[in-house]
mmCIF file of C-alpha atoms in Angstrom:
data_model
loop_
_atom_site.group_PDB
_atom_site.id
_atom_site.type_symbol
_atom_site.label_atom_id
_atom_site.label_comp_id
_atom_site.label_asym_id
_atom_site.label_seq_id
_atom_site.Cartn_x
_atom_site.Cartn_y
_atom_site.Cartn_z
ATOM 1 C CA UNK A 1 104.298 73.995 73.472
ATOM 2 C CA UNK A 2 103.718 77.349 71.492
ATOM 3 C CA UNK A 3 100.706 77.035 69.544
ATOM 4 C CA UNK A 4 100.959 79.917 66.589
ATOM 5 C CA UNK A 5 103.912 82.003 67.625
ATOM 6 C CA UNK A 6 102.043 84.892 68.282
ATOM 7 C CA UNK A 7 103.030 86.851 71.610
ATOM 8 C CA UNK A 8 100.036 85.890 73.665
ATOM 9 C CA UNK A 9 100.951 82.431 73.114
ATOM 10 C CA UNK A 10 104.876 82.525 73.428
ATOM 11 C CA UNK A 11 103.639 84.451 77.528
ATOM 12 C CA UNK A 12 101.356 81.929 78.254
ATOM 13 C CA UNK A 13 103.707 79.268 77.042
ATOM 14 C CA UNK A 14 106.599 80.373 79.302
ATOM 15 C CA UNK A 15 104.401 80.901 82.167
ATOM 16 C CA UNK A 16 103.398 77.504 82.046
ATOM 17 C CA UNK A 17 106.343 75.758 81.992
ATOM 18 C CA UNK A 18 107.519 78.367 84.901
ATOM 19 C CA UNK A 19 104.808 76.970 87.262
ATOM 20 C CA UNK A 20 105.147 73.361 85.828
ATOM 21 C CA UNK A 21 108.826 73.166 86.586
ATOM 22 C CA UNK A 22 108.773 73.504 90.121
ATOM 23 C CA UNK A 23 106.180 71.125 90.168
ATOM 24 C CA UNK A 24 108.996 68.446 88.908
ATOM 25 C CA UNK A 25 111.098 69.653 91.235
ATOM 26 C CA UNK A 26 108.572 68.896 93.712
ATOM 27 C CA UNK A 27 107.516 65.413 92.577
ATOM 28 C CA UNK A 28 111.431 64.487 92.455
ATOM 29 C CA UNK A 29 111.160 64.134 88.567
ATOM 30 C CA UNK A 30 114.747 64.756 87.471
ATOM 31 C CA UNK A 31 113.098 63.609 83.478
ATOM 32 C CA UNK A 32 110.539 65.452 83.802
ATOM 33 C CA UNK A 33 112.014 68.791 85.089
ATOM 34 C CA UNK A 34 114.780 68.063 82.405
ATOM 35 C CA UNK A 35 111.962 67.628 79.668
ATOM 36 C CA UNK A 36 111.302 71.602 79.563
ATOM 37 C CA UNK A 37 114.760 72.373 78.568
ATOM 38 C CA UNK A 38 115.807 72.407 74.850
ATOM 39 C CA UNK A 39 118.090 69.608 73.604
ATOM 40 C CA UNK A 40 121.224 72.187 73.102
ATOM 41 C CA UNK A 41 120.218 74.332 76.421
ATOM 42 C CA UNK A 42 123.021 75.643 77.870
ATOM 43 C CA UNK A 43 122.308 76.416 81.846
ATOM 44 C CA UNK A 44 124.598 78.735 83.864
ATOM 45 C CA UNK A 45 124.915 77.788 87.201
ATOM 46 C CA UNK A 46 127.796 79.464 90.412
ATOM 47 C CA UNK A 47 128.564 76.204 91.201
ATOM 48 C CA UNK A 48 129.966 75.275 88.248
ATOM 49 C CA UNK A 49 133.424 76.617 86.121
ATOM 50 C CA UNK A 50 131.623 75.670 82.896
ATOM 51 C CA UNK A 51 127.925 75.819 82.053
ATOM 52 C CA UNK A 52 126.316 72.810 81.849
ATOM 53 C CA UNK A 53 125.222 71.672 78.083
ATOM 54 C CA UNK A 54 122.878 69.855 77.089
ATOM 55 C CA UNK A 55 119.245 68.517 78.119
ATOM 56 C CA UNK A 56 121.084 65.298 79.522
ATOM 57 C CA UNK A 57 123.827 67.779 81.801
ATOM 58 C CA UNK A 58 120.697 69.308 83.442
ATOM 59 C CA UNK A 59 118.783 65.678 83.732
ATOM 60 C CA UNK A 60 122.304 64.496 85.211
ATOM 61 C CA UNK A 61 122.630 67.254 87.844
ATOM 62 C CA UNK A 62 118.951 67.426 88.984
ATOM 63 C CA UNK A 63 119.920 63.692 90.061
ATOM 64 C CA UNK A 64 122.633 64.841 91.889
ATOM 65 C CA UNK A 65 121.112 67.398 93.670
ATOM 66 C CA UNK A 66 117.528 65.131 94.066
ATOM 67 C CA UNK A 67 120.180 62.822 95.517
ATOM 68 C CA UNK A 68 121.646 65.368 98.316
ATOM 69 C CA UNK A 69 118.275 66.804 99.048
ATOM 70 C CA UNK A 70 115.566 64.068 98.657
ATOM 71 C CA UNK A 71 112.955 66.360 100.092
ATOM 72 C CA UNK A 72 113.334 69.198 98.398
ATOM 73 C CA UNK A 73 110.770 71.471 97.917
ATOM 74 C CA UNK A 74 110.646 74.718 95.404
ATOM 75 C CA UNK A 75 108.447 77.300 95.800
ATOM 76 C CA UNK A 76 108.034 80.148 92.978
ATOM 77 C CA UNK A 77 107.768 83.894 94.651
ATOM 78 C CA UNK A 78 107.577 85.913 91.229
ATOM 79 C CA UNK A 79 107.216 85.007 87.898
ATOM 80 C CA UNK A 80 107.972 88.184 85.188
ATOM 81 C CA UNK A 81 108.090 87.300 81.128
ATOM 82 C CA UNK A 82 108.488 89.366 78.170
ATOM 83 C CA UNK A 83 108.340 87.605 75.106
ATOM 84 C CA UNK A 84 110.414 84.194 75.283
ATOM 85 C CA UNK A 85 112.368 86.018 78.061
ATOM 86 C CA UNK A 86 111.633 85.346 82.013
ATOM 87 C CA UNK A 87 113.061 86.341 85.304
ATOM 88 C CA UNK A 88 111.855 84.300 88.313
ATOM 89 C CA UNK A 89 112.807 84.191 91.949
ATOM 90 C CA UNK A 90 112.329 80.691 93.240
ATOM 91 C CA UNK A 91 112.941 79.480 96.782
ATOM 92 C CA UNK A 92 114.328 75.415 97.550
ATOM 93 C CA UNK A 93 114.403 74.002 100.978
ATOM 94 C CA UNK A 94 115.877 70.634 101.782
ATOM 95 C CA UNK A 95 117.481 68.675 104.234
ATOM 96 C CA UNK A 96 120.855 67.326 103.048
ATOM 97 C CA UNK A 97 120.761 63.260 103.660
ATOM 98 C CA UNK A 98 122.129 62.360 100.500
ATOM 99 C CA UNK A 99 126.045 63.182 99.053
ATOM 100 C CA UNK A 100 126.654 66.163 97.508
ATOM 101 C CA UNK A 101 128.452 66.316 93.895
ATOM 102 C CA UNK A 102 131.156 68.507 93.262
ATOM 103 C CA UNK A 103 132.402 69.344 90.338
ATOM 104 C CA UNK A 104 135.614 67.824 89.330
ATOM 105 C CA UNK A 105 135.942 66.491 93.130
ATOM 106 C CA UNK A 106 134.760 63.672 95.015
ATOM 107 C CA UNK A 107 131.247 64.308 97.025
ATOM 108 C CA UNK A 108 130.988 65.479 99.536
ATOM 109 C CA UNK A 109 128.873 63.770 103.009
ATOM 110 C CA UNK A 110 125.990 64.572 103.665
ATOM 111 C CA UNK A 111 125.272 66.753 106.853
ATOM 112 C CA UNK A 112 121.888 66.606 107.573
ATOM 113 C CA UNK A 113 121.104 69.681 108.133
ATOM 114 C CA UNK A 114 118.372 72.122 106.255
ATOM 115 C CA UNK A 115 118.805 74.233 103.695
ATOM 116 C CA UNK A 116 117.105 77.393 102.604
ATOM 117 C CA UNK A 117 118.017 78.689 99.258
ATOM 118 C CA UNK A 118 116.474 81.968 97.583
ATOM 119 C CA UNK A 119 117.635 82.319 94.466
ATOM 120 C CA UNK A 120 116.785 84.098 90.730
ATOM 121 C CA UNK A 121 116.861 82.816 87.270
ATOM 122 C CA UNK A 122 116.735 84.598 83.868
ATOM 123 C CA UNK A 123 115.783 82.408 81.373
ATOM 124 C CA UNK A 124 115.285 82.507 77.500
ATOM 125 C CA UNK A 125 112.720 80.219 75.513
ATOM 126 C CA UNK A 126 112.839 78.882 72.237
ATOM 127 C CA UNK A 127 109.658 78.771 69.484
ATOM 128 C CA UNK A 128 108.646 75.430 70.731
ATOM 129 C CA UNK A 129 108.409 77.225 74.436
ATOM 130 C CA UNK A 130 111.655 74.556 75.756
ATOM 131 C CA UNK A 131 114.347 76.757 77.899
ATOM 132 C CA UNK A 132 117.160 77.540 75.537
ATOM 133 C CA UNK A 133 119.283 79.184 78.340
ATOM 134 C CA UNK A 134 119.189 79.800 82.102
ATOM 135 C CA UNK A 135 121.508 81.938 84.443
ATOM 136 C CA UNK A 136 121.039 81.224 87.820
ATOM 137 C CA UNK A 137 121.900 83.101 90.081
ATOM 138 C CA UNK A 138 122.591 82.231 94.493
ATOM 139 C CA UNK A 139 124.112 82.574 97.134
ATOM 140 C CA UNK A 140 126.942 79.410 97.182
ATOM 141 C CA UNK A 141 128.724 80.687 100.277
ATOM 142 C CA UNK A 142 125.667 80.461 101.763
ATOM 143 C CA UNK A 143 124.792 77.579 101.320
ATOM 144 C CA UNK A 144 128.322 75.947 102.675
ATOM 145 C CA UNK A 145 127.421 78.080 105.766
ATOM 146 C CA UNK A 146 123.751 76.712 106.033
ATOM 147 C CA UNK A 147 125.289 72.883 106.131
ATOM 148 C CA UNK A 148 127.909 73.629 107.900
ATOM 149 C CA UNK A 149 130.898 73.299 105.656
ATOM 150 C CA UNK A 150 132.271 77.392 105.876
#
């Protein structure tokens, strides 16, 4: 992914898999959205206690959430990198035909209503340009509202 280390490369690097990811998303490619994470990467996510670790964890709950929202569609807004360090604010929509993991608890129905969720990431890159960390960061109450569940 990063060709010779150098800063030009580690930006371009990041931005790239920034704008490829969504495209995943997109396609419904839990593998290949999972495939620009690091083995070890540890994502941070408000619906979860724990972070998830691991590339198979993030392959795992993609699935899940490909599952609940089979038409999902992500849209990046902003894109801002320094070094192997982004920020991005990323919009999902979706209509919610599928179940809906929970964590620790059984799933919940689906409702099929729409969803429309804004939210921002920070995420760190290792040399090979693979996500090493993420922190998410959403609105959860919102979305229980949006499907009808608050």
């Amino acid at each position: 992914m990063i060709m010779d280390g150098s800063a030009a490369d580690v930006a371009t690097s990041c931005r790239r898999v920034l704008e490829e990811q969504p495209a995943a998303v997109n396609a419904h490619d839990a593998d290949r959205h999972a495939a620009y994470y690091a083995e070890d990467a540890v994502l941070h996510d408000p619906e979860y206690p724990e972070p998830l670790r691991g590339r198979e964890a993030i392959r795992r709950d993609m699935r899940k959430f490909l599952t609940a929202f089979p038409d999902v569609v992500g849209e990046l807004h902003q894109m801002l990198t320094s070094g192997r360090t982004a920020a991005v604010e990323i919009t999902m929509t979706g209509t919610n035909t599928g179940p809906i993991g929970v964590p620790g608890g059984t799933p919940l129905p689906a409702t099929g209503r729409r969803l429309r969720l804004p939210y921002a990431a920070f995420i760190r890159f290792d040399d090979a340009g693979r996500i090493v960390e993420e922190r998410r960061y959403f609105d959860v109450a919102g979305i229980f509202r949006q499907l009808g569940r608050a």
